[in-house]
Coordinates of C-alpha atoms in Angstrom, one line a residue:
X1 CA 192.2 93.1 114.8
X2 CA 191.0 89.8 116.5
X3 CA 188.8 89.3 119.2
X4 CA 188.0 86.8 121.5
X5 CA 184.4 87.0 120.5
X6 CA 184.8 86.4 117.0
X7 CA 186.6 83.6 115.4
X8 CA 189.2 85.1 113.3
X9 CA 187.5 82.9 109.9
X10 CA 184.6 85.1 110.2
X11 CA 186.1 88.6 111.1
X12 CA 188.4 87.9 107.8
X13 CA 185.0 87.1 105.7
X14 CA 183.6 90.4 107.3
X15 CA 183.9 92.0 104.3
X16 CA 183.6 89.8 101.5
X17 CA 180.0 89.5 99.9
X18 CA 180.5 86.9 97.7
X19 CA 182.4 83.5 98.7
X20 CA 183.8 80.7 97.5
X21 CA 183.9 77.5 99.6
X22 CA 185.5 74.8 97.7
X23 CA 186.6 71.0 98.4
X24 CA 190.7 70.8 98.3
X25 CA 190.9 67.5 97.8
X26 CA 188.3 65.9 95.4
X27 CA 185.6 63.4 96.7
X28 CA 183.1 64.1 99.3
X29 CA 185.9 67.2 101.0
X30 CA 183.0 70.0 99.7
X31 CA 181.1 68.3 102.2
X32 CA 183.4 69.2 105.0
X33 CA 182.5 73.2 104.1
X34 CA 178.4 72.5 104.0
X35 CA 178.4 74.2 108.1
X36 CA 180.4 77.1 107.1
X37 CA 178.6 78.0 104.0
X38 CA 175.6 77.5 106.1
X39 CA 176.6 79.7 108.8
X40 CA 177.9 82.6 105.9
X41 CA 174.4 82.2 104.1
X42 CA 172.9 83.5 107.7
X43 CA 175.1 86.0 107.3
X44 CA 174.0 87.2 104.0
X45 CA 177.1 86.0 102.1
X46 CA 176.1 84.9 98.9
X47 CA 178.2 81.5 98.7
X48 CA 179.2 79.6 96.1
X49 CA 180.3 75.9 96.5
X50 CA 183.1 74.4 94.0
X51 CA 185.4 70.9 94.3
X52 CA 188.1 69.4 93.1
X53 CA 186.2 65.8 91.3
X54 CA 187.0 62.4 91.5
X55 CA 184.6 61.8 89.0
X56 CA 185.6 61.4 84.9
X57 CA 184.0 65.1 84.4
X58 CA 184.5 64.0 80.4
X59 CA 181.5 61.9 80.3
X60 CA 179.4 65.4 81.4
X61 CA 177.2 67.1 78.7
X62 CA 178.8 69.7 76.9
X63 CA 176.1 72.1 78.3
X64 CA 177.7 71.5 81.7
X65 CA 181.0 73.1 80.8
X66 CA 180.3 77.1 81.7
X67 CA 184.5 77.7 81.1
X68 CA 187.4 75.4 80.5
X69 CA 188.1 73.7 83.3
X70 CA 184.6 74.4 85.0
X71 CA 181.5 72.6 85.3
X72 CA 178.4 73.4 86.5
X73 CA 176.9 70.2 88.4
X74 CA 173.0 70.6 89.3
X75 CA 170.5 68.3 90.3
X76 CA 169.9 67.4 86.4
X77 CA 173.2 67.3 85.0
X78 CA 173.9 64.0 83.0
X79 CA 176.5 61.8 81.1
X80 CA 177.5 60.6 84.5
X81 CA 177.1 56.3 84.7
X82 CA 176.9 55.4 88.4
X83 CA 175.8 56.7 91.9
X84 CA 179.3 57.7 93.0
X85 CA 179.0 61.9 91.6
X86 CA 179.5 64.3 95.1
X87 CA 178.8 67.1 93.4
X88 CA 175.8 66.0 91.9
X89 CA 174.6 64.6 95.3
X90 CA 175.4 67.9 97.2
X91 CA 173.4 69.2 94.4
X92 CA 170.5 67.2 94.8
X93 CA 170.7 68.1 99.0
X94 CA 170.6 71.5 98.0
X95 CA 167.8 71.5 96.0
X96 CA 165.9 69.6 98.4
X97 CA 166.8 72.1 101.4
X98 CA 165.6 74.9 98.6
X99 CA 169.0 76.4 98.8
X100 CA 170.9 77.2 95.1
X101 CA 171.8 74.0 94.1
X102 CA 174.7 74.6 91.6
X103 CA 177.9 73.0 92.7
X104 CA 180.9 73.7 90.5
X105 CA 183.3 70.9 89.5
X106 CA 187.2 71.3 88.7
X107 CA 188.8 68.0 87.1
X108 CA 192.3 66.7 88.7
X109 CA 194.7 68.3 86.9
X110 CA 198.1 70.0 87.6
X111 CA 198.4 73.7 89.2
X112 CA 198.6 75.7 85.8
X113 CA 195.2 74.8 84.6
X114 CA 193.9 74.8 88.2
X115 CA 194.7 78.0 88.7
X116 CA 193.1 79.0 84.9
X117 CA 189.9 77.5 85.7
X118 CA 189.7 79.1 89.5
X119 CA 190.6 82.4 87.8
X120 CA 187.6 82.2 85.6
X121 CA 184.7 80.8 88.2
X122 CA 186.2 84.1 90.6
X123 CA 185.7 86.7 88.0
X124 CA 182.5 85.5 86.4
X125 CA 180.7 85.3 90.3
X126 CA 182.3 88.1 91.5
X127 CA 183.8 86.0 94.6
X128 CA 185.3 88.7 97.1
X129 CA 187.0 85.7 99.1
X130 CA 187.9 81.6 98.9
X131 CA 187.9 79.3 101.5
X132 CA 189.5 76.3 100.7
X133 CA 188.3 73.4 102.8
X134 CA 190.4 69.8 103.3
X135 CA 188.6 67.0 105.2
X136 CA 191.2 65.7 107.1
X137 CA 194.5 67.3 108.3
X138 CA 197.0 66.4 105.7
X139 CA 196.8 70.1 104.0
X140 CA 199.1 70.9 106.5
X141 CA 202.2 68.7 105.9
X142 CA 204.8 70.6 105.0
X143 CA 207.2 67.6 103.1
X144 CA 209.0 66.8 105.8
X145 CA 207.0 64.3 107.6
X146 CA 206.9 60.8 108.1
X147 CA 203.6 60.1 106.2
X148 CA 201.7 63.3 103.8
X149 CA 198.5 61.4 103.9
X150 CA 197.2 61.6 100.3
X151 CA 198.8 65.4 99.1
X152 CA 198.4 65.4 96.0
X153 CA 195.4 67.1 95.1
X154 CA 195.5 69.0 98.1
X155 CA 198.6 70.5 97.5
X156 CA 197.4 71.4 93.8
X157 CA 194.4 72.8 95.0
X158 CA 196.8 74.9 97.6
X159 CA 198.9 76.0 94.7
X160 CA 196.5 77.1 92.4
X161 CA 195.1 79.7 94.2
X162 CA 198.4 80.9 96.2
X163 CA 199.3 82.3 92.7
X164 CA 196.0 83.8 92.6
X165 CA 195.8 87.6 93.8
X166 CA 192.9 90.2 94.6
X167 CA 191.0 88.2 96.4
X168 CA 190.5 87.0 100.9
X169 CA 191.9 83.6 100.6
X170 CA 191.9 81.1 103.3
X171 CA 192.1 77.5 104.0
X172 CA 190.8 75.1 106.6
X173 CA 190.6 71.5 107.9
X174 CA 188.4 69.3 110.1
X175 CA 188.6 65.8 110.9
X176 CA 191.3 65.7 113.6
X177 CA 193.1 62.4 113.6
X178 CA 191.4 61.4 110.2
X179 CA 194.6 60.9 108.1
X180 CA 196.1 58.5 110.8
X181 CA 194.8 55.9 108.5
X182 CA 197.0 57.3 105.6
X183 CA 200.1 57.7 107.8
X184 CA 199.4 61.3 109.1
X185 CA 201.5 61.5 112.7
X186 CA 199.3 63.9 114.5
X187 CA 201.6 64.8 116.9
X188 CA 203.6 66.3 113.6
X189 CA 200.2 67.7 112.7
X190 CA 200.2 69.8 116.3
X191 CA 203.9 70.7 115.7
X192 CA 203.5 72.3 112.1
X193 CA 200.4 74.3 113.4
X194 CA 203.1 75.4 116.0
X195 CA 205.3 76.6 113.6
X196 CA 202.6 78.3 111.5
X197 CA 201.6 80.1 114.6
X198 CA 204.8 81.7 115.0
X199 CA 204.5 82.9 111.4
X200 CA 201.2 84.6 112.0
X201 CA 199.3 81.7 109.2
X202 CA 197.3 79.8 111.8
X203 CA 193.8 81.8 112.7
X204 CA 193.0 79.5 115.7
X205 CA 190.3 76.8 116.3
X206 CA 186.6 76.5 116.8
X207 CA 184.1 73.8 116.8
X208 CA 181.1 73.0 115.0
X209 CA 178.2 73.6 118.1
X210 CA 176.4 70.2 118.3
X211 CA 173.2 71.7 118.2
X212 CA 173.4 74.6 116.1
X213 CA 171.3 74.5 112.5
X214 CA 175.0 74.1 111.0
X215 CA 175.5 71.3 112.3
X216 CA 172.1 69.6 111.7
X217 CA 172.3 70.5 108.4
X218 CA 175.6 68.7 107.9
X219 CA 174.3 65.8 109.8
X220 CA 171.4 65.7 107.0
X221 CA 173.8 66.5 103.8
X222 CA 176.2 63.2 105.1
X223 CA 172.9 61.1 106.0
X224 CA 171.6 62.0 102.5
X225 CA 175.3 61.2 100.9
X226 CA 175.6 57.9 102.4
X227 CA 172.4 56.8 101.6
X228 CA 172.9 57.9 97.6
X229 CA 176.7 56.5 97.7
X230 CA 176.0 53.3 99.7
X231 CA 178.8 51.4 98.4
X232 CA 181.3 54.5 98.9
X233 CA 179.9 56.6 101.9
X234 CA 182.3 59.6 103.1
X235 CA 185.0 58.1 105.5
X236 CA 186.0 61.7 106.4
X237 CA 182.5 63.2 106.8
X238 CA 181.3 59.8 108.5
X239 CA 183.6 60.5 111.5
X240 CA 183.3 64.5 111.1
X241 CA 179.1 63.5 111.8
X242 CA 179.7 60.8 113.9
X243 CA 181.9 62.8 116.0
X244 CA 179.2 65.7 116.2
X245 CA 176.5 63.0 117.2
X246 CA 178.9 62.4 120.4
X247 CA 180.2 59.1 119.5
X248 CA 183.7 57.8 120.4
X249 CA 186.2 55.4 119.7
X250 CA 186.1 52.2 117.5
X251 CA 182.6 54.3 115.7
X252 CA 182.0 52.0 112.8
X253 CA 179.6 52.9 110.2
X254 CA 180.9 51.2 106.6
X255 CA 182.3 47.9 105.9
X256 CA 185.1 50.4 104.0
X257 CA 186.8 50.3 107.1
X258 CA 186.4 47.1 108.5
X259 CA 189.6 45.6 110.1
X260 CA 190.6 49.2 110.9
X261 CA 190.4 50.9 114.7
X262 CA 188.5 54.4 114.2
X263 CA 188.8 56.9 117.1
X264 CA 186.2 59.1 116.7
X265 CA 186.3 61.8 119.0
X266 CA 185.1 65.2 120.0
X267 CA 188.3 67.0 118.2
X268 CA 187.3 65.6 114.8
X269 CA 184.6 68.1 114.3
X270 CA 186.6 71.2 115.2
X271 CA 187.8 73.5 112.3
X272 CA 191.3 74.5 112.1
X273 CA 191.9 78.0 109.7
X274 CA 194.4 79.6 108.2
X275 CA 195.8 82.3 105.5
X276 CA 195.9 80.6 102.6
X277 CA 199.1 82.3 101.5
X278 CA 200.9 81.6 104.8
X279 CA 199.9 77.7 104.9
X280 CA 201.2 77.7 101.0
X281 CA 204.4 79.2 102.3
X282 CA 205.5 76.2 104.8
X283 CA 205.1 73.9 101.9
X284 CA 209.0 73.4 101.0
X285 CA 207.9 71.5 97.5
X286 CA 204.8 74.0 96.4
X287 CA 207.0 76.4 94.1
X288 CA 208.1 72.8 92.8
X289 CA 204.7 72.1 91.4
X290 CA 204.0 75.5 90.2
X291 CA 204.0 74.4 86.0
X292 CA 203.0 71.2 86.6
X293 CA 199.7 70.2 83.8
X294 CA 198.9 66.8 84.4
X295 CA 198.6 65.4 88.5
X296 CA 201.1 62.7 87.9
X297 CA 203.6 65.7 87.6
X298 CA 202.1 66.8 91.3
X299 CA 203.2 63.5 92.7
X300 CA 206.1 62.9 90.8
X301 CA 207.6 66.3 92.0
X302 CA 206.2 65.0 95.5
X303 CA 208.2 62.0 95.9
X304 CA 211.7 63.9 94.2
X305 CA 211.5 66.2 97.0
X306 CA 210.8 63.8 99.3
X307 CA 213.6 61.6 98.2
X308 CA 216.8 64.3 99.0
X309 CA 214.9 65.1 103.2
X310 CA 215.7 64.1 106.2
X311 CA 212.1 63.3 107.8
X312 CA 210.8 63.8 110.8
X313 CA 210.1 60.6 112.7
X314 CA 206.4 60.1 114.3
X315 CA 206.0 61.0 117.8
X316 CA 203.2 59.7 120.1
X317 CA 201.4 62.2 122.0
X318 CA 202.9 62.2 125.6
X319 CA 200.1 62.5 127.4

């Protein structure tokens, strides 16, 4: 039963004693999860933070594997050339606030070894329930849309643990209006939410409080980020923070986007949540990418199914 008083997220994590939050999408999306796991800490959830890496996870030390398919990033870790490692930044944040510092790493793969290397990092922490967090809102396209934003690892992410059983699994998103930049038709975004209403997936909406420790703590984690990454700050988390700082509009903050027209704005750092199983279900390609190995197979299978649909065409907001 749901409450007013509660946001659904957290009455579903009632339970659960251990939890996972991890980054659907790779890059800086674990970052997007750093208020919740905050706010579940709190609570006396022992959390656990994972993501899906952008970075060549073959250069790590062999120490750093703890399973196939897993590694364990901390402060430390090495064999990594460069500044651009979000794991190993969150890492270092981490240590720094003297919270556990260990941020597991996936590399980008297909679903079936996913899905083998979530299995083992839930059974050897004991996790009681996943939450798996997209910056931005393209984790819920469906396939049918005008633009999918950048899917592909967010959809194998998706997969992966949809085919995963025994344990609370959930998904959520923040950054509304993000993904225009990657063709995303809000509007569409607002529609499919709708629809996933009506199936019982969609858990409702709340918003990071401006002032609350979770969100200062985000605010520091994406100020810390930036300054480590200065050549590739956090789009997505630079308008989530922005956004919580109470900034609007054309809110530049990176020569990344120069020549494009940000709209930060006060919906960007609201969460949307879901049941994980339920979201995966409106996906009309997922079962499509279910024995894909390798992500090329993820956006091959993509763009076949995309290729036989009629799509629906972008919609302004009428008001």
């Amino acid at each position: 039963m749901f409450s007013l008083s509660e946001p659904p997220l957290f009455t579903r994590l009632a339970g659960a004693r251990r939890v996972l939050i991890a980054g659907a999408g790779g890059g800086f999306d674990v970052y997007a999860g750093i208020p919740l796991a905050l706010a579940l800490r709190a609570a006396g959830k022992d959390v656990h933070l994972a993501n899906l890496s952008f970075t060549n996870l073959t250069a790590l030390d062999v120490d750093s594997w703890v399973w196939p398919g897993v590694a364990a990033v901390t402060p430390s870790t090495g064999g990594v050339k460069g500044s651009y490692f979000p794991e190993r930044v969150l890492a270092t944040w981490l240590a720094a606030e003297r919270l556990p510092s260990t941020v597991y790493a996936f590399p980008r793969v297909g679903v079936q070894p996913l899905r083998l290397a979530y299995q083992s990092l839930l059974s050897h922490l004991g996790i009681d329930a996943v939450v798996l967090v997209d910056g931005g809102t393209d984790i819920l396209m469906r396939g049918d849309e005008v633009g999918l934003g950048t899917p592909e690892e967010d959809m194998t992410s998706l997969a992966a643990l949809a085919g995963i059983d025994g344990v609370e699994r959930l998904a959520v998103c923040i950054g509304f209006g993000i993904d225009t930049y990657h063709g995303v038709c809000h509007s569409l975004v607002l529609e499919n939410l709708a629809a996933l209403t009506r199936t019982g997936a969609y858990l409702g909406a709340f918003s990071i409080p401006p002032g609350s420790p979770e969100a200062q703590g985000y605010l520091r984690a994406v100020e810390h980020a930036a300054a480590a990454t200065p050549r590739r700050p956090s789009i997505v988390n630079g308008q989530i923070a922005a956004s919580l700082r109470g900034e609007f509009g054309d809110s530049q903050f990176t020569d990344r986007t120069a020549g494009s027209e940000l709209f930060v704005n006060p919906l960007m750092s609201m969460y949307f949540t879901l049941d994980l199983p339920g979201l995966a279900a409106s996906v009309g390609y997922l079962p499509q990418l279910e024995q894909s190995v390798h992500l090329a197979e993820v956006a091959m299978a993509i763009r076949e199914h995309r290729e036989h649909l009629d799509r629906r065409t972008w919609r302004a907001f009428p008001h």
